[in-house]
Structure formats: C-alpha cells, structure tokens
Amino acid sequence: MNKEKLLVIFMWVTGIGTALVGLGLIAPSEIQQSMFGAPSEDPLALLLARGWSGLVGLMGILLIIGARRPALRTFCLNVSGGSKAMFIGMILIWGQAYVPTLAGALFIDALVVLVAIANQIQGKERR
C-alpha cells in the first residue's frame, strides 16, 4: 500500500473519531464525562462543552474532507493538526489532572500532529 493511500485511510479513521466528538453539541455532560471523567451541570460549563464539541467536530469533518479531496488534503491536515497541537499543549499546561483520562485522545491527537508534520516535510521534498 502506498503512502498516499495510508494517509487517506488515516485521515478517514481519525476524522470519523474526531467528528463524533461533535455529538457533545447535543450531549455536553456526557462528552465531559467520557473525555474528562468530570461531568458538570453548570450552565456555563455545558455551554463551553457544546462550543468545544462543535469545533472539534468541525476538525473531524475537515479531516474527512481532506481524505476525499487531494487538493485540500494538506490544508485540512495542517488545520486539524494545529488544533490538536493546541489542545495537547493546553492540557499539558493547564489540565495535567486530566491526562490519565485523556491519554487515548492525546495519543491519537499527537499522531495526527506528527502525520501533519511528516506530510508537510514530504511535500517540501517533492518540490
């Protein structure tokens, strides 16, 4: 299997998983529980969870679009990778208490970041 095909499969799988976080728009307390192990009934926390879920869901949709459209692939991967890098940094700086609960998501997010960087380097080598 060639590198491009592997990249497409990777983007589909991580895109679908990431897009599913968008379900937090309709179930914010449940997404807080499953992702962070800390549900809340505070109205502001629920509002912020909905907003975060929507933005993360959009990153998943971007990964899926990039998997389907070669012309947009690098852009979509870079935007999603940047978002995931920011989330990883935010958790490592301000949310260390949540690292054990988020370990799986942080690992997948780190893979997306590394693949985006590798794709960028490979793209520069092709030019």
Short mmCIF file of C-alpha atoms in Angstrom, two decimals:
data_model
loop_
_atom_site.label_atom_id
_atom_site.label_comp_id
_atom_site.label_asym_id
_atom_site.label_seq_id
_atom_site.Cartn_x
_atom_site.Cartn_y
_atom_site.Cartn_z
CA MET A 1 0.00 0.00 0.00
CA ASN A 2 1.43 3.40 -0.94
CA LYS A 3 1.90 6.35 1.43
CA GLU A 4 -0.94 8.38 -0.06
CA LYS A 5 -3.45 5.55 0.42
CA LEU A 6 -2.30 5.11 4.04
CA LEU A 7 -2.69 8.84 4.61
CA VAL A 8 -6.23 8.77 3.23
CA ILE A 9 -7.19 5.83 5.48
CA PHE A 10 -5.57 7.54 8.49
CA MET A 11 -7.48 10.76 7.79
CA TRP A 12 -10.79 8.88 7.42
CA VAL A 13 -10.35 6.96 10.67
CA THR A 14 -9.15 9.91 12.75
CA GLY A 15 -11.66 12.19 11.04
CA ILE A 16 -14.62 9.99 11.94
CA GLY A 17 -13.41 9.61 15.53
CA THR A 18 -12.86 13.35 15.85
CA ALA A 19 -16.17 14.24 14.21
CA LEU A 20 -18.00 12.04 16.73
CA VAL A 21 -16.92 14.43 19.49
CA GLY A 22 -19.32 16.86 17.81
CA LEU A 23 -22.11 14.86 19.46
CA GLY A 24 -21.29 16.92 22.53
CA LEU A 25 -23.41 19.65 20.95
CA ILE A 26 -26.48 17.65 21.96
CA ALA A 27 -25.00 15.79 24.94
CA PRO A 28 -22.41 18.08 26.57
CA SER A 29 -22.46 16.48 30.02
CA GLU A 30 -21.89 13.03 28.51
CA ILE A 31 -18.95 14.25 26.43
CA GLN A 32 -17.43 15.86 29.54
CA GLN A 33 -17.79 12.55 31.37
CA SER A 34 -16.37 10.39 28.57
CA MET A 35 -13.48 12.70 27.67
CA PHE A 36 -12.52 14.23 31.01
CA GLY A 37 -14.17 11.98 33.59
CA ALA A 38 -15.77 15.07 35.10
CA PRO A 39 -19.38 15.82 34.16
CA SER A 40 -20.89 19.15 35.07
CA GLU A 41 -24.36 20.59 35.29
CA ASP A 42 -23.09 24.17 35.48
CA PRO A 43 -24.77 26.09 32.61
CA LEU A 44 -21.56 27.87 31.59
CA ALA A 45 -19.56 24.62 31.59
CA LEU A 46 -22.24 22.98 29.44
CA LEU A 47 -22.23 25.92 27.02
CA LEU A 48 -18.44 25.79 26.72
CA ALA A 49 -18.56 22.00 26.26
CA ARG A 50 -21.06 22.44 23.42
CA GLY A 51 -18.85 25.05 21.74
CA TRP A 52 -15.71 22.93 22.16
CA SER A 53 -17.51 19.84 20.87
CA GLY A 54 -18.72 21.72 17.81
CA LEU A 55 -15.24 23.00 16.99
CA VAL A 56 -13.66 19.57 17.49
CA GLY A 57 -16.39 18.04 15.33
CA LEU A 58 -15.53 20.53 12.58
CA MET A 59 -11.89 19.43 12.75
CA GLY A 60 -13.07 15.87 12.18
CA ILE A 61 -15.11 16.97 9.19
CA LEU A 62 -12.03 18.77 7.84
CA LEU A 63 -10.02 15.54 8.10
CA ILE A 64 -12.75 13.68 6.20
CA ILE A 65 -12.88 16.39 3.51
CA GLY A 66 -9.10 16.25 3.20
CA ALA A 67 -9.21 12.48 2.82
CA ARG A 68 -11.67 12.86 -0.06
CA ARG A 69 -10.13 15.87 -1.83
CA PRO A 70 -6.43 15.60 -2.69
CA ALA A 71 -6.20 19.33 -3.47
CA LEU A 72 -7.33 20.15 0.10
CA ARG A 73 -5.54 17.30 1.87
CA THR A 74 -2.51 19.19 3.19
CA PHE A 75 -4.54 22.24 4.23
CA CYS A 76 -7.13 20.15 6.11
CA LEU A 77 -4.46 18.03 7.78
CA ASN A 78 -2.48 21.11 8.84
CA VAL A 79 -5.51 22.95 10.29
CA SER A 80 -6.67 19.86 12.18
CA GLY A 81 -3.14 19.10 13.32
CA GLY A 82 -2.72 22.66 14.56
CA SER A 83 -5.96 22.45 16.51
CA LYS A 84 -4.90 19.15 18.04
CA ALA A 85 -1.44 20.50 18.93
CA MET A 86 -3.11 23.42 20.70
CA PHE A 87 -5.36 21.03 22.65
CA ILE A 88 -2.37 18.89 23.68
CA GLY A 89 -0.47 21.97 24.82
CA MET A 90 -3.46 23.31 26.73
CA ILE A 91 -3.91 20.02 28.59
CA LEU A 92 -0.20 19.71 29.38
CA ILE A 93 -0.03 23.29 30.67
CA TRP A 94 -3.34 23.74 32.49
CA GLY A 95 -5.00 20.35 32.69
CA GLN A 96 -2.46 17.78 33.88
CA ALA A 97 -5.07 16.28 36.19
CA TYR A 98 -6.99 15.13 33.10
CA VAL A 99 -4.03 13.48 31.32
CA PRO A 100 -4.83 9.94 32.59
CA THR A 101 -8.44 10.20 31.41
CA LEU A 102 -7.46 11.83 28.11
CA ALA A 103 -4.45 9.58 27.41
CA GLY A 104 -6.08 7.80 24.45
CA ALA A 105 -7.31 11.01 22.84
CA LEU A 106 -3.98 12.74 23.45
CA PHE A 107 -2.14 9.83 21.80
CA ILE A 108 -4.36 9.93 18.70
CA ASP A 109 -4.12 13.72 18.56
CA ALA A 110 -0.32 13.50 18.79
CA LEU A 111 -0.34 11.03 15.88
CA VAL A 112 -2.35 13.48 13.78
CA VAL A 113 0.12 16.25 14.63
CA LEU A 114 3.09 14.05 13.69
CA VAL A 115 1.46 12.92 10.45
CA ALA A 116 0.71 16.56 9.54
CA ILE A 117 4.35 17.50 10.17
CA ALA A 118 5.64 14.49 8.21
CA ASN A 119 3.26 15.29 5.35
CA GLN A 120 4.50 18.89 5.31
CA ILE A 121 8.15 17.77 5.23
CA GLN A 122 7.44 15.23 2.49
CA GLY A 123 5.62 17.91 0.48
CA LYS A 124 8.64 20.20 0.65
CA GLU A 125 10.90 17.37 -0.52
CA ARG A 126 8.66 16.80 -3.56
CA ARG A 127 9.04 20.41 -4.73
#
